[in-house]
């Protein structure tokens, strides 16, 4: 089922093996080449346990994201993860530029599939924009291929 | 004139129906074929830009990261081409930036940003031939000795690592237009430029226009005519 980042954010991350909350969902790390969420980032957690790789997620439920044991949580690794949590990393509100340098709107939300972690696309000015068109989201903008008119 | 930008092949051969091969077709979908002559002049997805309007544009990678913004446009007068951009750090207090952006590294120039594949295309200042925007203020004079006006801006098309100077915006002399004001002069394929003047064929006078659409049409007409001459 499609889930929006804005709905996913702040959802508790629950370790079902200890029945304790390890943190809350803060953001997404997306591999735009694979169109796949590679990790969730966690706030209210130590930096050493602020990244939850997608393959460690047991389930994305309506009230909590569950993990089975907290050993899968780890420190950020690589530029994409290291900038997560920085102000410039927030995708919502970023401008959307075409590959030709024209702004076509701003990012309202990011949509993923809550089972597979597939990146489904963006909501841009209230309209869905398919993941196939998204080239990347950086510190400044989301860059997209020219949508068919 | 020994070196012409590669894009002039497109401009000088408006009968070539095949669109230039480039990355634009990737996400394009089945867009209706544009008027071939139109496509030969300024391919779909690209537009004419005023050089003055580029200052302050963000330079953004295709991954969405920004490092710099455009400070100035650099021309090579001898070749009649736009060679690249000097850069500054973003923001009003943005300091100078040593690296430059050669045109060869530009993917596209849009309304809102200059797109580059990655930061790797930024180069040392020695990579840019030419200097500043010093075409501004030059006189535009025909080869029969009529001064058309003074250059206030340069109109160019920049995309896929190729820049083509399409024409100039001038403050019209009384000879060019008794009403004065701003006029757009198409850039002939053959021309000469120096530090003080741009010399254009007399026939350019019949192809002056007041807006970019008009300039586009003029360039097309003028360059076609020139081919036939």
mmCIF file of C-alpha atoms in Angstrom:
data_model
loop_
_atom_site.group_PDB
_atom_site.id
_atom_site.type_symbol
_atom_site.label_atom_id
_atom_site.label_comp_id
_atom_site.label_asym_id
_atom_site.label_seq_id
_atom_site.Cartn_x
_atom_site.Cartn_y
_atom_site.Cartn_z
ATOM 1 C CA UNK A 1 0.000 0.000 0.000
ATOM 2 C CA UNK A 2 1.236 3.466 -0.764
ATOM 3 C CA UNK A 3 2.245 5.512 2.219
ATOM 4 C CA UNK A 4 3.328 9.115 2.344
ATOM 5 C CA UNK A 5 6.412 10.328 4.121
ATOM 6 C CA UNK A 6 4.273 12.841 5.993
ATOM 7 C CA UNK A 7 2.176 9.964 7.387
ATOM 8 C CA UNK A 8 5.162 7.762 8.103
ATOM 9 C CA UNK A 9 7.140 10.439 9.867
ATOM 10 C CA UNK A 10 7.078 10.357 13.666
ATOM 11 C CA UNK A 11 5.669 6.854 13.635
ATOM 12 C CA UNK A 12 7.219 4.870 16.494
ATOM 13 C CA UNK A 13 9.851 2.310 15.686
ATOM 14 C CA UNK A 14 9.094 -0.623 17.957
ATOM 15 C CA UNK A 15 11.506 -3.428 18.770
ATOM 16 C CA UNK A 16 9.158 -6.397 19.134
ATOM 17 C CA UNK A 17 11.804 -8.579 20.776
ATOM 18 C CA UNK A 18 12.070 -6.245 23.758
ATOM 19 C CA UNK A 19 8.752 -4.419 23.389
ATOM 20 C CA UNK A 20 10.569 -1.089 23.561
ATOM 21 C CA UNK A 21 10.407 1.946 21.320
ATOM 22 C CA UNK A 22 13.804 2.586 19.785
ATOM 23 C CA UNK A 23 12.893 5.879 18.201
ATOM 24 C CA UNK A 24 10.633 7.507 15.660
ATOM 25 C CA UNK A 25 10.774 7.639 11.892
ATOM 26 C CA UNK A 26 12.439 10.816 10.751
ATOM 27 C CA UNK A 27 13.132 10.424 7.046
ATOM 28 C CA UNK A 28 13.856 8.214 4.084
ATOM 29 C CA UNK A 29 17.027 7.339 2.275
ATOM 30 C CA UNK A 30 16.091 6.599 -1.325
ATOM 31 C CA UNK A 31 18.226 4.958 -3.980
ATOM 32 C CA UNK A 32 16.917 6.729 -7.062
ATOM 33 C CA UNK A 33 18.681 4.375 -9.430
ATOM 34 C CA UNK A 34 16.917 1.376 -7.942
ATOM 35 C CA UNK A 35 13.780 3.373 -7.064
ATOM 36 C CA UNK A 36 13.913 1.794 -3.668
ATOM 37 C CA UNK A 37 14.000 2.991 -0.070
ATOM 38 C CA UNK A 38 17.336 1.807 1.259
ATOM 39 C CA UNK A 39 16.792 2.934 4.847
ATOM 40 C CA UNK A 40 14.642 4.840 7.287
ATOM 41 C CA UNK A 41 16.287 7.347 9.542
ATOM 42 C CA UNK A 42 15.363 7.428 13.180
ATOM 43 C CA UNK A 43 15.277 10.350 15.554
ATOM 44 C CA UNK A 44 15.217 10.115 19.331
ATOM 45 C CA UNK A 45 18.021 7.613 18.874
ATOM 46 C CA UNK A 46 21.754 7.834 19.297
ATOM 47 C CA UNK A 47 23.699 8.658 16.161
ATOM 48 C CA UNK A 48 25.136 5.145 16.216
ATOM 49 C CA UNK A 49 21.614 3.781 15.810
ATOM 50 C CA UNK A 50 20.019 6.447 13.637
ATOM 51 C CA UNK A 51 19.787 4.469 10.408
ATOM 52 C CA UNK A 52 17.410 1.554 9.966
ATOM 53 C CA UNK A 53 18.193 -0.319 6.744
ATOM 54 C CA UNK A 54 15.023 -1.287 4.908
ATOM 55 C CA UNK A 55 15.919 -4.975 5.008
ATOM 56 C CA UNK A 56 15.812 -4.782 8.806
ATOM 57 C CA UNK A 57 12.231 -3.516 8.828
ATOM 58 C CA UNK A 58 9.841 -6.264 9.826
ATOM 59 C CA UNK A 59 6.638 -4.403 9.133
ATOM 60 C CA UNK A 60 5.285 -0.940 8.490
ATOM 61 C CA UNK A 61 2.054 -0.837 10.435
ATOM 62 C CA UNK A 62 -0.476 1.946 10.823
ATOM 63 C CA UNK A 63 0.818 2.803 14.286
ATOM 64 C CA UNK A 64 4.374 1.582 14.381
ATOM 65 C CA UNK A 65 7.249 0.388 12.292
ATOM 66 C CA UNK A 66 8.472 -2.835 13.811
ATOM 67 C CA UNK A 67 11.930 -4.347 13.984
ATOM 68 C CA UNK A 68 12.926 -7.678 15.500
ATOM 69 C CA UNK A 69 15.851 -6.704 17.695
ATOM 70 C CA UNK A 70 17.700 -3.417 17.512
ATOM 71 C CA UNK A 71 21.046 -4.768 16.331
ATOM 72 C CA UNK A 72 20.216 -3.841 12.734
ATOM 73 C CA UNK A 73 20.239 -0.149 13.534
ATOM 74 C CA UNK A 74 23.485 1.499 12.643
ATOM 75 C CA UNK A 75 25.310 4.769 12.161
ATOM 76 C CA UNK A 76 24.959 6.763 8.923
ATOM 77 C CA UNK A 77 27.287 5.621 6.179
ATOM 78 C CA UNK A 78 27.983 7.515 2.975
ATOM 79 C CA UNK A 79 26.861 10.992 1.902
ATOM 80 C CA UNK A 80 23.203 10.116 1.325
ATOM 81 C CA UNK A 81 22.765 8.915 4.892
ATOM 82 C CA UNK A 82 25.083 11.370 6.557
ATOM 83 C CA UNK A 83 23.099 14.355 5.465
ATOM 84 C CA UNK A 84 19.832 12.883 6.693
ATOM 85 C CA UNK A 85 18.446 14.952 9.495
ATOM 86 C CA UNK A 86 20.209 18.059 8.246
ATOM 87 C CA UNK A 87 17.843 20.861 7.392
ATOM 88 C CA UNK A 88 18.845 20.723 3.737
ATOM 89 C CA UNK A 89 17.784 17.110 3.538
ATOM 90 C CA UNK A 90 14.064 17.697 4.050
ATOM 91 C CA UNK A 91 12.423 16.749 0.750
ATOM 92 C CA UNK A 92 9.010 18.235 1.536
ATOM 93 C CA UNK A 93 8.939 21.821 0.377
ATOM 94 C CA UNK A 94 11.895 21.467 -1.992
ATOM 95 C CA UNK A 95 11.581 22.991 -5.416
ATOM 96 C CA UNK A 96 11.082 20.622 -8.327
ATOM 97 C CA UNK A 97 13.250 21.353 -11.361
ATOM 98 C CA UNK A 98 13.108 19.647 -14.714
ATOM 99 C CA UNK A 99 16.347 18.411 -16.208
ATOM 100 C CA UNK A 100 16.073 21.494 -18.430
ATOM 101 C CA UNK A 101 16.215 23.869 -15.486
ATOM 102 C CA UNK A 102 12.569 24.929 -15.228
ATOM 103 C CA UNK A 103 10.784 24.858 -11.906
ATOM 104 C CA UNK A 104 7.463 23.025 -12.111
ATOM 105 C CA UNK A 105 6.431 23.159 -8.459
ATOM 106 C CA UNK A 106 7.434 22.086 -4.980
ATOM 107 C CA UNK A 107 7.443 18.702 -3.288
ATOM 108 C CA UNK A 108 4.324 18.166 -1.170
ATOM 109 C CA UNK A 109 5.151 14.609 -0.225
ATOM 110 C CA UNK A 110 7.135 11.476 -0.993
ATOM 111 C CA UNK A 111 5.257 8.230 -1.609
ATOM 112 C CA UNK A 112 6.617 4.715 -1.020
ATOM 113 C CA UNK A 113 5.137 1.240 -0.935
ATOM 114 C CA UNK A 114 5.018 0.200 2.705
ATOM 115 C CA UNK A 115 5.652 -3.490 2.014
ATOM 116 C CA UNK A 116 8.365 -3.496 -0.616
ATOM 117 C CA UNK A 117 9.893 -0.126 0.105
ATOM 118 C CA UNK A 118 9.576 0.744 -3.566
ATOM 119 C CA UNK A 119 9.817 4.469 -4.225
ATOM 120 C CA UNK A 120 6.498 5.257 -5.893
ATOM 121 C CA UNK A 121 6.911 8.915 -6.658
ATOM 122 C CA UNK A 122 6.316 12.433 -5.451
ATOM 123 C CA UNK A 123 3.319 14.628 -4.886
ATOM 124 C CA UNK A 124 4.121 17.899 -6.607
ATOM 125 C CA UNK A 125 1.693 20.760 -6.108
ATOM 126 C CA UNK A 126 -1.051 18.266 -5.292
ATOM 127 C CA UNK A 127 -0.423 16.059 -8.325
ATOM 128 C CA UNK A 128 1.320 12.689 -8.385
ATOM 129 C CA UNK A 129 4.611 12.451 -10.240
ATOM 130 C CA UNK A 130 5.751 8.941 -11.082
ATOM 131 C CA UNK A 131 9.008 7.652 -9.627
ATOM 132 C CA UNK A 132 10.235 6.878 -13.148
ATOM 133 C CA UNK A 133 10.488 10.605 -13.788
ATOM 134 C CA UNK A 134 12.447 11.428 -10.633
ATOM 135 C CA UNK A 135 16.184 11.667 -11.226
ATOM 136 C CA UNK A 136 17.152 12.632 -7.701
ATOM 137 C CA UNK A 137 16.492 14.783 -4.684
ATOM 138 C CA UNK A 138 19.504 16.699 -3.463
ATOM 139 C CA UNK A 139 20.220 19.409 -0.957
ATOM 140 C CA UNK A 140 18.638 21.992 -3.221
ATOM 141 C CA UNK A 141 15.957 20.479 -5.402
ATOM 142 C CA UNK A 142 14.213 17.441 -6.753
ATOM 143 C CA UNK A 143 15.233 16.988 -10.385
ATOM 144 C CA UNK A 144 12.746 15.305 -12.685
ATOM 145 C CA UNK A 145 12.536 14.412 -16.333
ATOM 146 C CA UNK A 146 10.246 16.621 -18.329
ATOM 147 C CA UNK A 147 6.789 15.184 -17.573
ATOM 148 C CA UNK A 148 4.761 14.390 -20.667
ATOM 149 C CA UNK A 149 2.328 17.237 -21.155
ATOM 150 C CA UNK B 1 36.402 32.951 -38.638
ATOM 151 C CA UNK B 2 37.944 29.570 -38.356
ATOM 152 C CA UNK B 3 36.118 27.912 -35.521
ATOM 153 C CA UNK B 4 32.365 27.790 -35.370
ATOM 154 C CA UNK B 5 30.394 26.125 -32.614
ATOM 155 C CA UNK B 6 29.144 22.692 -33.507
ATOM 156 C CA UNK B 7 25.561 23.808 -33.162
ATOM 157 C CA UNK B 8 25.838 25.926 -36.271
ATOM 158 C CA UNK B 9 25.504 22.740 -38.222
ATOM 159 C CA UNK B 10 21.928 22.658 -37.028
ATOM 160 C CA UNK B 11 21.340 26.305 -37.626
ATOM 161 C CA UNK B 12 22.814 26.471 -41.065
ATOM 162 C CA UNK B 13 20.997 23.402 -42.280
ATOM 163 C CA UNK B 14 17.347 24.010 -41.521
ATOM 164 C CA UNK B 15 16.281 21.354 -43.983
ATOM 165 C CA UNK B 16 17.830 18.600 -41.888
ATOM 166 C CA UNK B 17 14.742 16.962 -40.450
ATOM 167 C CA UNK B 18 16.413 14.722 -37.927
ATOM 168 C CA UNK B 19 16.473 16.163 -34.439
ATOM 169 C CA UNK B 20 19.911 16.282 -32.868
ATOM 170 C CA UNK B 21 20.608 13.127 -30.862
ATOM 171 C CA UNK B 22 20.761 13.888 -27.183
ATOM 172 C CA UNK B 23 19.525 12.967 -23.746
ATOM 173 C CA UNK B 24 16.235 14.813 -24.116
ATOM 174 C CA UNK B 25 14.582 11.905 -25.808
ATOM 175 C CA UNK B 26 14.967 9.755 -22.692
ATOM 176 C CA UNK B 27 11.950 10.924 -20.793
ATOM 177 C CA UNK B 28 10.248 12.560 -23.691
ATOM 178 C CA UNK B 29 7.469 10.166 -24.511
ATOM 179 C CA UNK B 30 5.683 10.420 -27.792
ATOM 180 C CA UNK B 31 5.818 14.179 -28.105
ATOM 181 C CA UNK B 32 4.505 15.391 -31.437
ATOM 182 C CA UNK B 33 7.337 16.204 -33.783
ATOM 183 C CA UNK B 34 8.083 19.883 -33.641
ATOM 184 C CA UNK B 35 8.321 21.937 -36.785
ATOM 185 C CA UNK B 36 11.647 20.700 -38.185
ATOM 186 C CA UNK B 37 12.964 24.161 -38.891
ATOM 187 C CA UNK B 38 12.033 25.235 -35.410
ATOM 188 C CA UNK B 39 13.771 22.183 -34.048
ATOM 189 C CA UNK B 40 16.863 22.975 -36.029
ATOM 190 C CA UNK B 41 17.059 26.426 -34.515
ATOM 191 C CA UNK B 42 16.230 25.798 -30.894
ATOM 192 C CA UNK B 43 15.470 22.196 -30.009
ATOM 193 C CA UNK B 44 12.445 21.320 -27.944
ATOM 194 C CA UNK B 45 12.888 21.936 -24.260
ATOM 195 C CA UNK B 46 15.332 24.773 -24.770
ATOM 196 C CA UNK B 47 14.711 28.400 -25.141
ATOM 197 C CA UNK B 48 16.525 31.541 -25.964
ATOM 198 C CA UNK B 49 17.950 33.309 -22.971
ATOM 199 C CA UNK B 50 19.226 36.799 -22.355
ATOM 200 C CA UNK B 51 22.755 36.607 -21.004
ATOM 201 C CA UNK B 52 21.952 39.273 -18.420
ATOM 202 C CA UNK B 53 19.137 37.112 -17.082
ATOM 203 C CA UNK B 54 21.518 34.295 -16.229
ATOM 204 C CA UNK B 55 23.299 36.102 -13.415
ATOM 205 C CA UNK B 56 22.088 34.724 -10.110
ATOM 206 C CA UNK B 57 20.672 31.498 -11.540
ATOM 207 C CA UNK B 58 21.363 28.460 -9.392
ATOM 208 C CA UNK B 59 23.715 25.871 -10.810
ATOM 209 C CA UNK B 60 22.137 22.533 -9.885
ATOM 210 C CA UNK B 61 23.298 18.974 -10.512
ATOM 211 C CA UNK B 62 20.907 16.390 -11.913
ATOM 212 C CA UNK B 63 20.958 14.865 -8.420
ATOM 213 C CA UNK B 64 19.461 18.070 -7.089
ATOM 214 C CA UNK B 65 22.506 19.470 -5.323
ATOM 215 C CA UNK B 66 23.516 23.069 -5.619
ATOM 216 C CA UNK B 67 26.992 24.414 -5.118
ATOM 217 C CA UNK B 68 27.089 27.759 -6.802
ATOM 218 C CA UNK B 69 25.218 30.326 -8.813
ATOM 219 C CA UNK B 70 26.042 32.153 -12.025
ATOM 220 C CA UNK B 71 28.000 35.354 -11.603
ATOM 221 C CA UNK B 72 28.751 36.290 -15.181
ATOM 222 C CA UNK B 73 28.673 35.013 -18.708
ATOM 223 C CA UNK B 74 31.975 34.708 -20.574
ATOM 224 C CA UNK B 75 32.224 35.209 -24.333
ATOM 225 C CA UNK B 76 34.965 34.454 -26.764
ATOM 226 C CA UNK B 77 34.662 37.324 -29.180
ATOM 227 C CA UNK B 78 37.055 35.863 -31.695
ATOM 228 C CA UNK B 79 34.936 32.746 -32.072
ATOM 229 C CA UNK B 80 31.612 34.484 -31.503
ATOM 230 C CA UNK B 81 30.631 31.958 -28.878
ATOM 231 C CA UNK B 82 29.650 31.847 -25.276
ATOM 232 C CA UNK B 83 32.331 29.830 -23.536
ATOM 233 C CA UNK B 84 31.017 29.508 -20.022
ATOM 234 C CA UNK B 85 30.121 31.073 -16.727
ATOM 235 C CA UNK B 86 31.961 32.544 -13.804
ATOM 236 C CA UNK B 87 30.421 31.532 -10.505
ATOM 237 C CA UNK B 88 29.752 32.793 -7.035
ATOM 238 C CA UNK B 89 28.583 31.225 -3.834
ATOM 239 C CA UNK B 90 24.817 31.352 -3.383
ATOM 240 C CA UNK B 91 23.139 34.204 -1.590
ATOM 241 C CA UNK B 92 23.363 37.947 -1.525
ATOM 242 C CA UNK B 93 26.632 37.872 0.341
ATOM 243 C CA UNK B 94 27.984 35.132 -1.869
ATOM 244 C CA UNK B 95 31.699 35.496 -2.266
ATOM 245 C CA UNK B 96 33.622 34.839 -5.448
ATOM 246 C CA UNK B 97 34.222 31.293 -6.475
ATOM 247 C CA UNK B 98 37.413 30.324 -8.208
ATOM 248 C CA UNK B 99 36.019 27.512 -10.271
ATOM 249 C CA UNK B 100 34.161 28.177 -13.497
ATOM 250 C CA UNK B 101 31.568 26.342 -15.541
ATOM 251 C CA UNK B 102 32.576 25.759 -19.160
ATOM 252 C CA UNK B 103 29.687 25.511 -21.592
ATOM 253 C CA UNK B 104 30.777 21.952 -22.374
ATOM 254 C CA UNK B 105 29.595 20.983 -18.895
ATOM 255 C CA UNK B 106 26.139 22.502 -19.173
ATOM 256 C CA UNK B 107 23.210 20.164 -19.630
ATOM 257 C CA UNK B 108 20.583 22.873 -19.974
ATOM 258 C CA UNK B 109 19.815 26.456 -19.116
ATOM 259 C CA UNK B 110 16.241 26.848 -17.967
ATOM 260 C CA UNK B 111 14.099 29.589 -16.533
ATOM 261 C CA UNK B 112 15.079 28.724 -12.996
ATOM 262 C CA UNK B 113 18.400 26.942 -13.026
ATOM 263 C CA UNK B 114 21.477 25.925 -14.965
ATOM 264 C CA UNK B 115 21.618 22.143 -14.928
ATOM 265 C CA UNK B 116 24.921 20.248 -14.822
ATOM 266 C CA UNK B 117 25.508 16.476 -14.674
ATOM 267 C CA UNK B 118 27.669 16.732 -11.548
ATOM 268 C CA UNK B 119 30.093 18.984 -9.761
ATOM 269 C CA UNK B 120 32.879 17.307 -11.711
ATOM 270 C CA UNK B 121 32.197 19.607 -14.689
ATOM 271 C CA UNK B 122 33.300 22.667 -12.706
ATOM 272 C CA UNK B 123 36.805 23.587 -13.779
ATOM 273 C CA UNK B 124 39.673 25.884 -12.984
ATOM 274 C CA UNK B 125 39.462 29.463 -14.309
ATOM 275 C CA UNK B 126 42.142 28.739 -16.914
ATOM 276 C CA UNK B 127 39.589 26.545 -18.692
ATOM 277 C CA UNK B 128 37.637 29.538 -19.941
ATOM 278 C CA UNK B 129 38.667 31.432 -23.045
ATOM 279 C CA UNK B 130 37.373 34.961 -23.246
ATOM 280 C CA UNK B 131 36.650 37.606 -20.713
ATOM 281 C CA UNK B 132 33.633 38.996 -18.934
ATOM 282 C CA UNK B 133 30.573 40.389 -20.613
ATOM 283 C CA UNK B 134 32.442 43.044 -22.496
ATOM 284 C CA UNK B 135 30.386 42.683 -25.654
ATOM 285 C CA UNK B 136 27.951 44.900 -23.797
ATOM 286 C CA UNK B 137 28.463 48.451 -24.974
ATOM 287 C CA UNK B 138 29.904 47.483 -28.357
ATOM 288 C CA UNK B 139 28.513 49.182 -31.447
ATOM 289 C CA UNK B 140 26.672 47.062 -33.978
ATOM 290 C CA UNK B 141 27.427 48.401 -37.434
ATOM 291 C CA UNK B 142 26.516 47.052 -40.853
ATOM 292 C CA UNK B 143 29.114 46.344 -43.505
ATOM 293 C CA UNK B 144 27.774 49.292 -45.459
ATOM 294 C CA UNK B 145 28.488 51.563 -42.549
ATOM 295 C CA UNK B 146 25.166 52.075 -40.787
ATOM 296 C CA UNK B 147 25.279 51.952 -37.045
ATOM 297 C CA UNK B 148 22.310 49.965 -35.763
ATOM 298 C CA UNK B 149 22.865 50.606 -32.073
ATOM 299 C CA UNK B 150 24.725 49.644 -28.922
ATOM 300 C CA UNK B 151 24.718 46.105 -27.515
ATOM 301 C CA UNK B 152 22.868 45.891 -24.196
ATOM 302 C CA UNK B 153 22.397 42.143 -24.038
ATOM 303 C CA UNK B 154 23.308 38.905 -25.773
ATOM 304 C CA UNK B 155 20.712 36.290 -26.716
ATOM 305 C CA UNK B 156 21.857 32.703 -26.659
ATOM 306 C CA UNK B 157 20.667 29.128 -26.661
ATOM 307 C CA UNK B 158 22.627 26.866 -24.313
ATOM 308 C CA UNK B 159 22.073 23.136 -24.005
ATOM 309 C CA UNK B 160 23.909 19.821 -23.960
ATOM 310 C CA UNK B 161 27.302 21.420 -23.754
ATOM 311 C CA UNK B 162 26.741 23.666 -26.750
ATOM 312 C CA UNK B 163 26.145 27.392 -26.703
ATOM 313 C CA UNK B 164 24.990 29.345 -29.677
ATOM 314 C CA UNK B 165 24.845 33.100 -29.677
ATOM 315 C CA UNK B 166 21.651 33.809 -31.594
ATOM 316 C CA UNK B 167 21.699 37.563 -31.574
ATOM 317 C CA UNK B 168 22.067 40.807 -29.709
ATOM 318 C CA UNK B 169 19.737 43.191 -28.021
ATOM 319 C CA UNK B 170 20.617 46.760 -28.861
ATOM 320 C CA UNK B 171 19.424 50.243 -28.047
ATOM 321 C CA UNK B 172 18.442 51.220 -31.544
ATOM 322 C CA UNK B 173 20.104 54.129 -33.283
ATOM 323 C CA UNK B 174 17.961 56.567 -35.257
ATOM 324 C CA UNK B 175 19.117 54.812 -38.430
ATOM 325 C CA UNK B 176 17.906 51.444 -37.260
ATOM 326 C CA UNK B 177 14.563 52.616 -35.952
ATOM 327 C CA UNK B 178 13.328 56.192 -35.735
ATOM 328 C CA UNK B 179 11.274 55.187 -32.702
ATOM 329 C CA UNK B 180 14.388 54.046 -30.861
ATOM 330 C CA UNK B 181 13.970 51.635 -27.993
ATOM 331 C CA UNK B 182 15.326 48.123 -27.819
ATOM 332 C CA UNK B 183 15.760 45.959 -30.890
ATOM 333 C CA UNK B 184 16.922 42.401 -31.415
ATOM 334 C CA UNK B 185 19.546 41.791 -34.068
ATOM 335 C CA UNK B 186 19.995 38.256 -35.384
ATOM 336 C CA UNK B 187 23.550 37.035 -35.311
ATOM 337 C CA UNK B 188 24.647 36.111 -38.803
ATOM 338 C CA UNK B 189 26.630 32.945 -39.235
ATOM 339 C CA UNK B 190 29.472 35.038 -40.589
ATOM 340 C CA UNK B 191 30.371 38.181 -38.742
ATOM 341 C CA UNK B 192 33.290 39.898 -37.163
ATOM 342 C CA UNK B 193 33.671 41.213 -33.685
ATOM 343 C CA UNK B 194 36.369 43.199 -32.015
ATOM 344 C CA UNK B 195 36.708 44.991 -28.734
ATOM 345 C CA UNK B 196 34.751 47.905 -30.128
ATOM 346 C CA UNK B 197 32.252 46.785 -32.743
ATOM 347 C CA UNK B 198 30.248 43.933 -34.167
ATOM 348 C CA UNK B 199 30.037 44.113 -37.956
ATOM 349 C CA UNK B 200 26.973 42.533 -39.548
ATOM 350 C CA UNK B 201 25.797 42.321 -43.164
ATOM 351 C CA UNK B 202 23.539 45.168 -44.272
ATOM 352 C CA UNK B 203 20.695 42.718 -44.896
ATOM 353 C CA UNK B 204 20.363 42.212 -41.145
ATOM 354 C CA UNK B 205 18.446 45.503 -41.123
ATOM 355 C CA UNK B 206 15.466 43.758 -42.712
ATOM 356 C CA UNK B 207 15.402 41.227 -39.882
ATOM 357 C CA UNK B 208 15.321 43.322 -36.765
ATOM 358 C CA UNK B 209 12.651 42.409 -34.244
ATOM 359 C CA UNK B 210 11.289 43.441 -30.885
ATOM 360 C CA UNK B 211 10.729 40.143 -29.118
ATOM 361 C CA UNK B 212 12.411 36.760 -28.833
ATOM 362 C CA UNK B 213 9.827 35.046 -31.037
ATOM 363 C CA UNK B 214 10.559 37.606 -33.685
ATOM 364 C CA UNK B 215 14.275 37.095 -33.251
ATOM 365 C CA UNK B 216 13.813 33.362 -33.592
ATOM 366 C CA UNK B 217 11.959 33.855 -36.861
ATOM 367 C CA UNK B 218 14.555 36.346 -38.031
ATOM 368 C CA UNK B 219 17.459 34.063 -37.324
ATOM 369 C CA UNK B 220 15.745 31.308 -39.238
ATOM 370 C CA UNK B 221 14.882 33.494 -42.193
ATOM 371 C CA UNK B 222 18.169 35.315 -42.233
ATOM 372 C CA UNK B 223 20.307 32.240 -42.011
ATOM 373 C CA UNK B 224 18.262 30.426 -44.645
ATOM 374 C CA UNK B 225 18.594 33.394 -46.959
ATOM 375 C CA UNK B 226 22.298 33.431 -46.312
ATOM 376 C CA UNK B 227 22.595 29.799 -47.302
ATOM 377 C CA UNK B 228 20.880 30.525 -50.592
ATOM 378 C CA UNK B 229 22.971 33.586 -51.308
#
